Amino acid sequence: MVRQGSSAKGGSRPKGPGGGQSAGRPGRRPLSPVYRRRRLFAGVVLLIVLAVAFGGFAAVSNALGGGQPSGAGTAPSGQPSAASAAPSNQPTASASGSPGASEDPSATPTPTTSGDGCEQNLLIVTAATDQQVYAAGEKPLLTLKVTNNNKVPCAVNIGTSQMEYMITSGSDRIFSSKDCQAESTDLMKTIAPGKSETANFPWQRNRTVQGCEPVAAKPGAGGAYYVFTARLANKTSDKAVFQLN
């Protein structure tokens, strides 16, 4: 005998595609906050990579195209740039920023060198006598010497037109070779570095005056001292002292 209740209680409709839970699939579970942050971070990184890549591409394209960054001014064609505007041969400012003092263009400096590069102050004129003491009747031999102390050869005029032998005694002018000079000539000599040229003049122990007027008086003797100086052009020697007996 079959129970009606058991068949009714335990019986059920067969599960089919359209019945029971088949009304809809279970919904997706919501994303966790950690997962959302990771996705956001990945998106930001991707944007940065794309921005860098785009910027690099723009820079490379600019370099290949010969362009210049915006705002960078260029000098007009044919105009010198600021770095090359000043000639290299112009003076530069000193360390303090002040330019060196310029010379007065109206000033005419005294030449110190000749055409051959000789320093005039290195041409030395000296005076000497062959003795310091002369006996009665001995005639002093006066010597003018010019020495070239330059490092290059120097052409020097040692003619009678340039030289003078002068003898004094105190304030008394005794003798000058210019007073009775018969002729005035030029004589150019090239003097090697460190070498000298000499010119000798035998003094007759006589007096002279300008114009070569006759002078009866004779220089004193008896141990009197005399001073000989030599002149060549505008150079005068030191004094050479001697004695006449």
JSON list of C-alpha atoms in Angstrom, two decimals:
[
{"chain": "A", "resi": 1, "resn": "MET", "atom": "CA", "xyz": [0.00, 0.00, 0.00]},
{"chain": "A", "resi": 2, "resn": "VAL", "atom": "CA", "xyz": [1.56, 3.19, -1.12]},
{"chain": "A", "resi": 3, "resn": "ARG", "atom": "CA", "xyz": [1.60, 6.21, 1.05]},
{"chain": "A", "resi": 4, "resn": "GLN", "atom": "CA", "xyz": [0.27, 9.25, -0.61]},
{"chain": "A", "resi": 5, "resn": "GLY", "atom": "CA", "xyz": [2.18, 11.56, 1.62]},
{"chain": "A", "resi": 6, "resn": "SER", "atom": "CA", "xyz": [5.63, 10.21, 0.89]},
{"chain": "A", "resi": 7, "resn": "SER", "atom": "CA", "xyz": [5.28, 10.56, -2.83]},
{"chain": "A", "resi": 8, "resn": "ALA", "atom": "CA", "xyz": [3.96, 14.06, -2.47]},
{"chain": "A", "resi": 9, "resn": "LYS", "atom": "CA", "xyz": [6.64, 15.16, 0.01]},
{"chain": "A", "resi": 10, "resn": "GLY", "atom": "CA", "xyz": [9.61, 13.61, -1.64]},
{"chain": "A", "resi": 11, "resn": "GLY", "atom": "CA", "xyz": [8.59, 14.21, -5.16]},
{"chain": "A", "resi": 12, "resn": "SER", "atom": "CA", "xyz": [9.89, 17.20, -7.00]},
{"chain": "A", "resi": 13, "resn": "ARG", "atom": "CA", "xyz": [9.91, 18.59, -10.39]},
{"chain": "A", "resi": 14, "resn": "PRO", "atom": "CA", "xyz": [12.85, 17.70, -12.50]},
{"chain": "A", "resi": 15, "resn": "LYS", "atom": "CA", "xyz": [15.49, 20.46, -12.72]},
{"chain": "A", "resi": 16, "resn": "GLY", "atom": "CA", "xyz": [15.50, 21.79, -16.17]},
{"chain": "A", "resi": 17, "resn": "PRO", "atom": "CA", "xyz": [17.16, 24.61, -17.94]},
{"chain": "A", "resi": 18, "resn": "GLY", "atom": "CA", "xyz": [14.39, 26.96, -17.14]},
{"chain": "A", "resi": 19, "resn": "GLY", "atom": "CA", "xyz": [13.39, 25.96, -13.70]},
{"chain": "A", "resi": 20, "resn": "GLY", "atom": "CA", "xyz": [14.58, 26.69, -10.14]},
{"chain": "A", "resi": 21, "resn": "GLN", "atom": "CA", "xyz": [18.03, 28.40, -10.00]},
{"chain": "A", "resi": 22, "resn": "SER", "atom": "CA", "xyz": [18.23, 28.50, -13.78]},
{"chain": "A", "resi": 23, "resn": "ALA", "atom": "CA", "xyz": [16.56, 31.91, -13.65]},
{"chain": "A", "resi": 24, "resn": "GLY", "atom": "CA", "xyz": [20.11, 33.60, -13.63]},
{"chain": "A", "resi": 25, "resn": "ARG", "atom": "CA", "xyz": [23.75, 32.76, -13.11]},
{"chain": "A", "resi": 26, "resn": "PRO", "atom": "CA", "xyz": [25.34, 33.72, -9.86]},
{"chain": "A", "resi": 27, "resn": "GLY", "atom": "CA", "xyz": [26.63, 37.46, -10.05]},
{"chain": "A", "resi": 28, "resn": "ARG", "atom": "CA", "xyz": [30.41, 38.36, -10.07]},
{"chain": "A", "resi": 29, "resn": "ARG", "atom": "CA", "xyz": [31.98, 38.99, -6.77]},
{"chain": "A", "resi": 30, "resn": "PRO", "atom": "CA", "xyz": [32.92, 42.69, -6.20]},
{"chain": "A", "resi": 31, "resn": "LEU", "atom": "CA", "xyz": [36.63, 43.67, -6.71]},
{"chain": "A", "resi": 32, "resn": "SER", "atom": "CA", "xyz": [38.67, 44.02, -3.58]},
{"chain": "A", "resi": 33, "resn": "PRO", "atom": "CA", "xyz": [40.22, 47.45, -2.75]},
{"chain": "A", "resi": 34, "resn": "VAL", "atom": "CA", "xyz": [43.77, 46.06, -3.10]},
{"chain": "A", "resi": 35, "resn": "TYR", "atom": "CA", "xyz": [43.10, 44.84, -6.59]},
{"chain": "A", "resi": 36, "resn": "ARG", "atom": "CA", "xyz": [41.62, 48.21, -7.59]},
{"chain": "A", "resi": 37, "resn": "ARG", "atom": "CA", "xyz": [44.72, 50.05, -6.32]},
{"chain": "A", "resi": 38, "resn": "ARG", "atom": "CA", "xyz": [47.01, 47.75, -8.31]},
{"chain": "A", "resi": 39, "resn": "ARG", "atom": "CA", "xyz": [45.09, 48.40, -11.48]},
{"chain": "A", "resi": 40, "resn": "LEU", "atom": "CA", "xyz": [45.21, 52.15, -10.85]},
{"chain": "A", "resi": 41, "resn": "PHE", "atom": "CA", "xyz": [48.97, 52.04, -10.23]},
{"chain": "A", "resi": 42, "resn": "ALA", "atom": "CA", "xyz": [49.52, 50.03, -13.41]},
{"chain": "A", "resi": 43, "resn": "GLY", "atom": "CA", "xyz": [47.53, 52.61, -15.37]},
{"chain": "A", "resi": 44, "resn": "VAL", "atom": "CA", "xyz": [49.57, 55.50, -13.99]},
{"chain": "A", "resi": 45, "resn": "VAL", "atom": "CA", "xyz": [52.85, 53.73, -14.86]},
{"chain": "A", "resi": 46, "resn": "LEU", "atom": "CA", "xyz": [51.61, 53.11, -18.37]},
{"chain": "A", "resi": 47, "resn": "LEU", "atom": "CA", "xyz": [50.75, 56.80, -18.80]},
{"chain": "A", "resi": 48, "resn": "ILE", "atom": "CA", "xyz": [54.22, 57.81, -17.60]},
{"chain": "A", "resi": 49, "resn": "VAL", "atom": "CA", "xyz": [55.91, 55.42, -20.03]},
{"chain": "A", "resi": 50, "resn": "LEU", "atom": "CA", "xyz": [53.82, 56.75, -22.90]},
{"chain": "A", "resi": 51, "resn": "ALA", "atom": "CA", "xyz": [54.65, 60.37, -21.95]},
{"chain": "A", "resi": 52, "resn": "VAL", "atom": "CA", "xyz": [58.42, 59.67, -21.79]},
{"chain": "A", "resi": 53, "resn": "ALA", "atom": "CA", "xyz": [58.29, 57.80, -25.07]},
{"chain": "A", "resi": 54, "resn": "PHE", "atom": "CA", "xyz": [56.43, 60.64, -26.75]},
{"chain": "A", "resi": 55, "resn": "GLY", "atom": "CA", "xyz": [58.83, 63.26, -25.35]},
{"chain": "A", "resi": 56, "resn": "GLY", "atom": "CA", "xyz": [61.88, 61.31, -26.52]},
{"chain": "A", "resi": 57, "resn": "PHE", "atom": "CA", "xyz": [60.37, 60.92, -29.94]},
{"chain": "A", "resi": 58, "resn": "ALA", "atom": "CA", "xyz": [59.74, 64.66, -30.15]},
{"chain": "A", "resi": 59, "resn": "ALA", "atom": "CA", "xyz": [63.34, 65.45, -29.10]},
{"chain": "A", "resi": 60, "resn": "VAL", "atom": "CA", "xyz": [64.81, 63.02, -31.64]},
{"chain": "A", "resi": 61, "resn": "SER", "atom": "CA", "xyz": [62.55, 64.40, -34.36]},
{"chain": "A", "resi": 62, "resn": "ASN", "atom": "CA", "xyz": [63.61, 67.94, -33.45]},
{"chain": "A", "resi": 63, "resn": "ALA", "atom": "CA", "xyz": [67.33, 67.04, -33.57]},
{"chain": "A", "resi": 64, "resn": "LEU", "atom": "CA", "xyz": [67.01, 65.26, -36.91]},
{"chain": "A", "resi": 65, "resn": "GLY", "atom": "CA", "xyz": [65.08, 68.17, -38.36]},
{"chain": "A", "resi": 66, "resn": "GLY", "atom": "CA", "xyz": [67.76, 70.70, -37.27]},
{"chain": "A", "resi": 67, "resn": "GLY", "atom": "CA", "xyz": [65.23, 72.69, -35.32]},
{"chain": "A", "resi": 68, "resn": "GLN", "atom": "CA", "xyz": [65.88, 74.68, -32.19]},
{"chain": "A", "resi": 69, "resn": "PRO", "atom": "CA", "xyz": [63.90, 74.76, -29.00]},
{"chain": "A", "resi": 70, "resn": "SER", "atom": "CA", "xyz": [61.22, 77.39, -28.95]},
{"chain": "A", "resi": 71, "resn": "GLY", "atom": "CA", "xyz": [62.32, 80.70, -27.51]},
{"chain": "A", "resi": 72, "resn": "ALA", "atom": "CA", "xyz": [66.02, 80.25, -28.47]},
{"chain": "A", "resi": 73, "resn": "GLY", "atom": "CA", "xyz": [66.92, 83.29, -30.55]},
{"chain": "A", "resi": 74, "resn": "THR", "atom": "CA", "xyz": [69.40, 83.03, -33.43]},
{"chain": "A", "resi": 75, "resn": "ALA", "atom": "CA", "xyz": [71.65, 85.75, -34.78]},
{"chain": "A", "resi": 76, "resn": "PRO", "atom": "CA", "xyz": [70.65, 87.15, -38.17]},
{"chain": "A", "resi": 77, "resn": "SER", "atom": "CA", "xyz": [72.51, 85.79, -41.14]},
{"chain": "A", "resi": 78, "resn": "GLY", "atom": "CA", "xyz": [75.91, 87.43, -41.56]},
{"chain": "A", "resi": 79, "resn": "GLN", "atom": "CA", "xyz": [76.01, 88.88, -38.03]},
{"chain": "A", "resi": 80, "resn": "PRO", "atom": "CA", "xyz": [78.74, 87.76, -35.62]},
{"chain": "A", "resi": 81, "resn": "SER", "atom": "CA", "xyz": [77.67, 86.08, -32.45]},
{"chain": "A", "resi": 82, "resn": "ALA", "atom": "CA", "xyz": [78.38, 87.65, -29.09]},
{"chain": "A", "resi": 83, "resn": "ALA", "atom": "CA", "xyz": [81.32, 85.32, -28.49]},
{"chain": "A", "resi": 84, "resn": "SER", "atom": "CA", "xyz": [83.05, 86.30, -31.74]},
{"chain": "A", "resi": 85, "resn": "ALA", "atom": "CA", "xyz": [82.04, 89.95, -31.93]},
{"chain": "A", "resi": 86, "resn": "ALA", "atom": "CA", "xyz": [85.19, 91.28, -30.22]},
{"chain": "A", "resi": 87, "resn": "PRO", "atom": "CA", "xyz": [88.40, 90.92, -32.29]},
{"chain": "A", "resi": 88, "resn": "SER", "atom": "CA", "xyz": [90.91, 88.59, -30.70]},
{"chain": "A", "resi": 89, "resn": "ASN", "atom": "CA", "xyz": [93.54, 91.16, -30.95]},
{"chain": "A", "resi": 90, "resn": "GLN", "atom": "CA", "xyz": [91.73, 93.65, -28.70]},
{"chain": "A", "resi": 91, "resn": "PRO", "atom": "CA", "xyz": [92.86, 94.06, -25.11]},
{"chain": "A", "resi": 92, "resn": "THR", "atom": "CA", "xyz": [91.04, 92.29, -22.55]},
{"chain": "A", "resi": 93, "resn": "ALA", "atom": "CA", "xyz": [89.95, 93.66, -19.21]},
{"chain": "A", "resi": 94, "resn": "SER", "atom": "CA", "xyz": [92.27, 93.17, -16.28]},
{"chain": "A", "resi": 95, "resn": "ALA", "atom": "CA", "xyz": [91.45, 90.94, -13.39]},
{"chain": "A", "resi": 96, "resn": "SER", "atom": "CA", "xyz": [89.75, 93.84, -11.65]},
{"chain": "A", "resi": 97, "resn": "GLY", "atom": "CA", "xyz": [87.59, 94.45, -14.71]},
{"chain": "A", "resi": 98, "resn": "SER", "atom": "CA", "xyz": [89.26, 97.72, -15.71]},
{"chain": "A", "resi": 99, "resn": "PRO", "atom": "CA", "xyz": [90.96, 97.96, -19.12]},
{"chain": "A", "resi": 100, "resn": "GLY", "atom": "CA", "xyz": [94.62, 98.85, -19.26]},
{"chain": "A", "resi": 101, "resn": "ALA", "atom": "CA", "xyz": [95.52, 102.51, -19.55]},
{"chain": "A", "resi": 102, "resn": "SER", "atom": "CA", "xyz": [95.98, 103.67, -23.12]},
{"chain": "A", "resi": 103, "resn": "GLU", "atom": "CA", "xyz": [98.84, 105.84, -24.23]},
{"chain": "A", "resi": 104, "resn": "ASP", "atom": "CA", "xyz": [98.35, 109.45, -25.18]},
{"chain": "A", "resi": 105, "resn": "PRO", "atom": "CA", "xyz": [98.28, 109.46, -29.00]},
{"chain": "A", "resi": 106, "resn": "SER", "atom": "CA", "xyz": [99.71, 112.99, -29.04]},
{"chain": "A", "resi": 107, "resn": "ALA", "atom": "CA", "xyz": [102.83, 111.95, -27.11]},
{"chain": "A", "resi": 108, "resn": "THR", "atom": "CA", "xyz": [105.92, 111.25, -29.25]},
{"chain": "A", "resi": 109, "resn": "PRO", "atom": "CA", "xyz": [108.22, 108.90, -27.34]},
{"chain": "A", "resi": 110, "resn": "THR", "atom": "CA", "xyz": [111.94, 109.22, -27.77]},
{"chain": "A", "resi": 111, "resn": "PRO", "atom": "CA", "xyz": [113.14, 106.33, -29.94]},
{"chain": "A", "resi": 112, "resn": "THR", "atom": "CA", "xyz": [115.27, 103.89, -28.00]},
{"chain": "A", "resi": 113, "resn": "THR", "atom": "CA", "xyz": [116.07, 101.56, -30.88]},
{"chain": "A", "resi": 114, "resn": "SER", "atom": "CA", "xyz": [117.63, 102.11, -34.28]},
{"chain": "A", "resi": 115, "resn": "GLY", "atom": "CA", "xyz": [116.38, 100.69, -37.55]},
{"chain": "A", "resi": 116, "resn": "ASP", "atom": "CA", "xyz": [118.49, 97.56, -37.08]},
{"chain": "A", "resi": 117, "resn": "GLY", "atom": "CA", "xyz": [116.93, 96.82, -33.69]},
{"chain": "A", "resi": 118, "resn": "CYS", "atom": "CA", "xyz": [119.83, 98.13, -31.58]},
{"chain": "A", "resi": 119, "resn": "GLU", "atom": "CA", "xyz": [119.07, 99.57, -28.17]},
{"chain": "A", "resi": 120, "resn": "GLN", "atom": "CA", "xyz": [120.75, 102.96, -28.08]},
{"chain": "A", "resi": 121, "resn": "ASN", "atom": "CA", "xyz": [121.36, 102.82, -24.35]},
{"chain": "A", "resi": 122, "resn": "LEU", "atom": "CA", "xyz": [123.42, 99.65, -24.89]},
{"chain": "A", "resi": 123, "resn": "LEU", "atom": "CA", "xyz": [125.94, 101.51, -27.06]},
{"chain": "A", "resi": 124, "resn": "ILE", "atom": "CA", "xyz": [128.54, 102.68, -24.55]},
{"chain": "A", "resi": 125, "resn": "VAL", "atom": "CA", "xyz": [131.15, 105.41, -25.16]},
{"chain": "A", "resi": 126, "resn": "THR", "atom": "CA", "xyz": [134.26, 105.49, -22.98]},
{"chain": "A", "resi": 127, "resn": "ALA", "atom": "CA", "xyz": [137.33, 107.74, -22.83]},
{"chain": "A", "resi": 128, "resn": "ALA", "atom": "CA", "xyz": [140.88, 106.71, -21.98]},
{"chain": "A", "resi": 129, "resn": "THR", "atom": "CA", "xyz": [144.46, 107.92, -22.20]},
{"chain": "A", "resi": 130, "resn": "ASP", "atom": "CA", "xyz": [147.50, 105.77, -22.87]},
{"chain": "A", "resi": 131, "resn": "GLN", "atom": "CA", "xyz": [149.09, 106.96, -19.61]},
{"chain": "A", "resi": 132, "resn": "GLN", "atom": "CA", "xyz": [147.94, 108.56, -16.39]},
{"chain": "A", "resi": 133, "resn": "VAL", "atom": "CA", "xyz": [151.05, 110.71, -15.91]},
{"chain": "A", "resi": 134, "resn": "TYR", "atom": "CA", "xyz": [153.03, 112.37, -18.73]},
{"chain": "A", "resi": 135, "resn": "ALA", "atom": "CA", "xyz": [156.55, 113.67, -18.51]},
{"chain": "A", "resi": 136, "resn": "ALA", "atom": "CA", "xyz": [157.56, 116.97, -20.06]},
{"chain": "A", "resi": 137, "resn": "GLY", "atom": "CA", "xyz": [157.33, 116.76, -23.83]},
{"chain": "A", "resi": 138, "resn": "GLU", "atom": "CA", "xyz": [155.21, 113.57, -23.90]},
{"chain": "A", "resi": 139, "resn": "LYS", "atom": "CA", "xyz": [152.04, 113.88, -25.91]},
{"chain": "A", "resi": 140, "resn": "PRO", "atom": "CA", "xyz": [148.93, 112.14, -24.54]},
{"chain": "A", "resi": 141, "resn": "LEU", "atom": "CA", "xyz": [147.11, 109.71, -26.86]},
{"chain": "A", "resi": 142, "resn": "LEU", "atom": "CA", "xyz": [143.38, 110.20, -26.39]},
{"chain": "A", "resi": 143, "resn": "THR", "atom": "CA", "xyz": [141.16, 107.20, -27.17]},
{"chain": "A", "resi": 144, "resn": "LEU", "atom": "CA", "xyz": [137.43, 107.17, -27.85]},
{"chain": "A", "resi": 145, "resn": "LYS", "atom": "CA", "xyz": [135.88, 103.70, -27.66]},
{"chain": "A", "resi": 146, "resn": "VAL", "atom": "CA", "xyz": [132.32, 102.66, -28.51]},
{"chain": "A", "resi": 147, "resn": "THR", "atom": "CA", "xyz": [131.15, 99.23, -27.32]},
{"chain": "A", "resi": 148, "resn": "ASN", "atom": "CA", "xyz": [128.07, 97.37, -28.56]},
{"chain": "A", "resi": 149, "resn": "ASN", "atom": "CA", "xyz": [126.39, 95.66, -25.61]},
{"chain": "A", "resi": 150, "resn": "ASN", "atom": "CA", "xyz": [123.41, 94.60, -27.71]},
{"chain": "A", "resi": 151, "resn": "LYS", "atom": "CA", "xyz": [122.79, 90.99, -28.71]},
{"chain": "A", "resi": 152, "resn": "VAL", "atom": "CA", "xyz": [122.66, 91.97, -32.39]},
{"chain": "A", "resi": 153, "resn": "PRO", "atom": "CA", "xyz": [125.18, 93.74, -34.65]},
{"chain": "A", "resi": 154, "resn": "CYS", "atom": "CA", "xyz": [124.81, 97.52, -34.73]},
{"chain": "A", "resi": 155, "resn": "ALA", "atom": "CA", "xyz": [125.77, 100.00, -37.42]},
{"chain": "A", "resi": 156, "resn": "VAL", "atom": "CA", "xyz": [127.46, 103.02, -35.81]},
{"chain": "A", "resi": 157, "resn": "ASN", "atom": "CA", "xyz": [128.78, 106.21, -37.37]},
{"chain": "A", "resi": 158, "resn": "ILE", "atom": "CA", "xyz": [132.23, 106.76, -35.91]},
{"chain": "A", "resi": 159, "resn": "GLY", "atom": "CA", "xyz": [133.28, 109.47, -38.37]},
{"chain": "A", "resi": 160, "resn": "THR", "atom": "CA", "xyz": [134.76, 112.82, -37.37]},
{"chain": "A", "resi": 161, "resn": "SER", "atom": "CA", "xyz": [131.32, 114.37, -37.94]},
{"chain": "A", "resi": 162, "resn": "GLN", "atom": "CA", "xyz": [130.09, 112.57, -34.82]},
{"chain": "A", "resi": 163, "resn": "MET", "atom": "CA", "xyz": [133.02, 112.63, -32.42]},
{"chain": "A", "resi": 164, "resn": "GLU", "atom": "CA", "xyz": [134.66, 115.20, -30.17]},
{"chain": "A", "resi": 165, "resn": "TYR", "atom": "CA", "xyz": [137.69, 115.04, -27.85]},
{"chain": "A", "resi": 166, "resn": "MET", "atom": "CA", "xyz": [137.39, 117.56, -25.03]},
{"chain": "A", "resi": 167, "resn": "ILE", "atom": "CA", "xyz": [139.99, 118.51, -22.38]},
{"chain": "A", "resi": 168, "resn": "THR", "atom": "CA", "xyz": [139.22, 120.71, -19.40]},
{"chain": "A", "resi": 169, "resn": "SER", "atom": "CA", "xyz": [140.94, 121.71, -16.18]},
{"chain": "A", "resi": 170, "resn": "GLY", "atom": "CA", "xyz": [138.41, 122.72, -13.57]},
{"chain": "A", "resi": 171, "resn": "SER", "atom": "CA", "xyz": [136.18, 125.29, -15.23]},
{"chain": "A", "resi": 172, "resn": "ASP", "atom": "CA", "xyz": [138.84, 126.09, -17.84]},
{"chain": "A", "resi": 173, "resn": "ARG", "atom": "CA", "xyz": [138.11, 124.79, -21.35]},
{"chain": "A", "resi": 174, "resn": "ILE", "atom": "CA", "xyz": [141.53, 123.77, -22.64]},
{"chain": "A", "resi": 175, "resn": "PHE", "atom": "CA", "xyz": [140.99, 121.91, -25.91]},
{"chain": "A", "resi": 176, "resn": "SER", "atom": "CA", "xyz": [138.33, 120.60, -28.33]},
{"chain": "A", "resi": 177, "resn": "SER", "atom": "CA", "xyz": [138.97, 118.63, -31.49]},
{"chain": "A", "resi": 178, "resn": "LYS", "atom": "CA", "xyz": [136.01, 120.47, -33.09]},
{"chain": "A", "resi": 179, "resn": "ASP", "atom": "CA", "xyz": [137.67, 123.89, -32.84]},
{"chain": "A", "resi": 180, "resn": "CYS", "atom": "CA", "xyz": [140.22, 123.39, -35.63]},
{"chain": "A", "resi": 181, "resn": "GLN", "atom": "CA", "xyz": [138.81, 120.34, -37.41]},
{"chain": "A", "resi": 182, "resn": "ALA", "atom": "CA", "xyz": [139.80, 120.47, -41.09]},
{"chain": "A", "resi": 183, "resn": "GLU", "atom": "CA", "xyz": [136.98, 118.28, -42.42]},
{"chain": "A", "resi": 184, "resn": "SER", "atom": "CA", "xyz": [133.91, 116.47, -41.13]},
{"chain": "A", "resi": 185, "resn": "THR", "atom": "CA", "xyz": [133.30, 112.99, -42.50]},
{"chain": "A", "resi": 186, "resn": "ASP", "atom": "CA", "xyz": [131.04, 110.03, -41.79]},
{"chain": "A", "resi": 187, "resn": "LEU", "atom": "CA", "xyz": [132.36, 106.53, -41.22]},
{"chain": "A", "resi": 188, "resn": "MET", "atom": "CA", "xyz": [129.85, 103.74, -40.74]},
{"chain": "A", "resi": 189, "resn": "LYS", "atom": "CA", "xyz": [131.01, 100.66, -38.88]},
{"chain": "A", "resi": 190, "resn": "THR", "atom": "CA", "xyz": [129.05, 97.53, -38.05]},
{"chain": "A", "resi": 191, "resn": "ILE", "atom": "CA", "xyz": [129.98, 96.49, -34.54]},
{"chain": "A", "resi": 192, "resn": "ALA", "atom": "CA", "xyz": [129.34, 92.88, -33.54]},
{"chain": "A", "resi": 193, "resn": "PRO", "atom": "CA", "xyz": [127.68, 92.08, -30.19]},
{"chain": "A", "resi": 194, "resn": "GLY", "atom": "CA", "xyz": [130.13, 92.57, -27.34]},
{"chain": "A", "resi": 195, "resn": "LYS", "atom": "CA", "xyz": [132.76, 94.16, -29.61]},
{"chain": "A", "resi": 196, "resn": "SER", "atom": "CA", "xyz": [134.20, 97.67, -29.75]},
{"chain": "A", "resi": 197, "resn": "GLU", "atom": "CA", "xyz": [135.60, 100.22, -32.19]},
{"chain": "A", "resi": 198, "resn": "THR", "atom": "CA", "xyz": [138.23, 102.77, -31.14]},
{"chain": "A", "resi": 199, "resn": "ALA", "atom": "CA", "xyz": [139.48, 106.06, -32.55]},
{"chain": "A", "resi": 200, "resn": "ASN", "atom": "CA", "xyz": [142.74, 107.62, -31.36]},
{"chain": "A", "resi": 201, "resn": "PHE", "atom": "CA", "xyz": [143.71, 111.28, -31.29]},
{"chain": "A", "resi": 202, "resn": "PRO", "atom": "CA", "xyz": [147.25, 112.48, -30.39]},
{"chain": "A", "resi": 203, "resn": "TRP", "atom": "CA", "xyz": [146.93, 115.71, -28.41]},
{"chain": "A", "resi": 204, "resn": "GLN", "atom": "CA", "xyz": [149.71, 118.21, -29.06]},
{"chain": "A", "resi": 205, "resn": "ARG", "atom": "CA", "xyz": [149.44, 119.74, -25.58]},
{"chain": "A", "resi": 206, "resn": "ASN", "atom": "CA", "xyz": [148.03, 122.91, -27.12]},
{"chain": "A", "resi": 207, "resn": "ARG", "atom": "CA", "xyz": [145.10, 125.16, -26.38]},
{"chain": "A", "resi": 208, "resn": "THR", "atom": "CA", "xyz": [142.23, 125.89, -28.78]},
{"chain": "A", "resi": 209, "resn": "VAL", "atom": "CA", "xyz": [139.19, 128.14, -28.89]},
{"chain": "A", "resi": 210, "resn": "GLN", "atom": "CA", "xyz": [136.05, 128.02, -31.00]},
{"chain": "A", "resi": 211, "resn": "GLY", "atom": "CA", "xyz": [136.74, 129.32, -34.48]},
{"chain": "A", "resi": 212, "resn": "CYS", "atom": "CA", "xyz": [140.34, 128.09, -34.26]},
{"chain": "A", "resi": 213, "resn": "GLU", "atom": "CA", "xyz": [141.78, 131.49, -33.39]},
{"chain": "A", "resi": 214, "resn": "PRO", "atom": "CA", "xyz": [145.50, 131.36, -32.54]},
{"chain": "A", "resi": 215, "resn": "VAL", "atom": "CA", "xyz": [146.22, 130.93, -28.81]},
{"chain": "A", "resi": 216, "resn": "ALA", "atom": "CA", "xyz": [149.69, 131.67, -27.50]},
{"chain": "A", "resi": 217, "resn": "ALA", "atom": "CA", "xyz": [149.16, 130.27, -24.03]},
{"chain": "A", "resi": 218, "resn": "LYS", "atom": "CA", "xyz": [150.08, 126.70, -23.33]},
{"chain": "A", "resi": 219, "resn": "PRO", "atom": "CA", "xyz": [148.45, 124.30, -20.87]},
{"chain": "A", "resi": 220, "resn": "GLY", "atom": "CA", "xyz": [150.11, 124.37, -17.51]},
{"chain": "A", "resi": 221, "resn": "ALA", "atom": "CA", "xyz": [152.54, 121.67, -16.44]},
{"chain": "A", "resi": 222, "resn": "GLY", "atom": "CA", "xyz": [154.29, 120.99, -13.16]},
{"chain": "A", "resi": 223, "resn": "GLY", "atom": "CA", "xyz": [151.87, 118.22, -12.16]},
{"chain": "A", "resi": 224, "resn": "ALA", "atom": "CA", "xyz": [148.58, 119.84, -13.19]},
{"chain": "A", "resi": 225, "resn": "TYR", "atom": "CA", "xyz": [145.57, 117.52, -13.62]},
{"chain": "A", "resi": 226, "resn": "TYR", "atom": "CA", "xyz": [143.36, 117.46, -16.69]},
{"chain": "A", "resi": 227, "resn": "VAL", "atom": "CA", "xyz": [140.06, 115.81, -17.57]},
{"chain": "A", "resi": 228, "resn": "PHE", "atom": "CA", "xyz": [139.40, 114.13, -20.91]},
{"chain": "A", "resi": 229, "resn": "THR", "atom": "CA", "xyz": [135.84, 113.36, -22.08]},
{"chain": "A", "resi": 230, "resn": "ALA", "atom": "CA", "xyz": [134.86, 111.77, -25.40]},
{"chain": "A", "resi": 231, "resn": "ARG", "atom": "CA", "xyz": [131.59, 112.39, -27.23]},
{"chain": "A", "resi": 232, "resn": "LEU", "atom": "CA", "xyz": [130.05, 110.36, -30.08]},
{"chain": "A", "resi": 233, "resn": "ALA", "atom": "CA", "xyz": [126.86, 111.88, -31.48]},
{"chain": "A", "resi": 234, "resn": "ASN", "atom": "CA", "xyz": [124.67, 112.45, -28.39]},
{"chain": "A", "resi": 235, "resn": "LYS", "atom": "CA", "xyz": [126.59, 110.09, -26.10]},
{"chain": "A", "resi": 236, "resn": "THR", "atom": "CA", "xyz": [129.25, 111.40, -23.73]},
{"chain": "A", "resi": 237, "resn": "SER", "atom": "CA", "xyz": [131.77, 109.28, -21.86]},
{"chain": "A", "resi": 238, "resn": "ASP", "atom": "CA", "xyz": [132.74, 109.35, -18.23]},
{"chain": "A", "resi": 239, "resn": "LYS", "atom": "CA", "xyz": [135.78, 111.41, -17.24]},
{"chain": "A", "resi": 240, "resn": "ALA", "atom": "CA", "xyz": [139.35, 110.20, -17.73]},
{"chain": "A", "resi": 241, "resn": "VAL", "atom": "CA", "xyz": [141.82, 112.07, -15.50]},
{"chain": "A", "resi": 242, "resn": "PHE", "atom": "CA", "xyz": [145.53, 112.43, -16.31]},
{"chain": "A", "resi": 243, "resn": "GLN", "atom": "CA", "xyz": [148.47, 114.53, -15.17]},
{"chain": "A", "resi": 244, "resn": "LEU", "atom": "CA", "xyz": [150.96, 116.66, -17.08]},
{"chain": "A", "resi": 245, "resn": "ASN", "atom": "CA", "xyz": [154.49, 117.34, -15.81]}
]
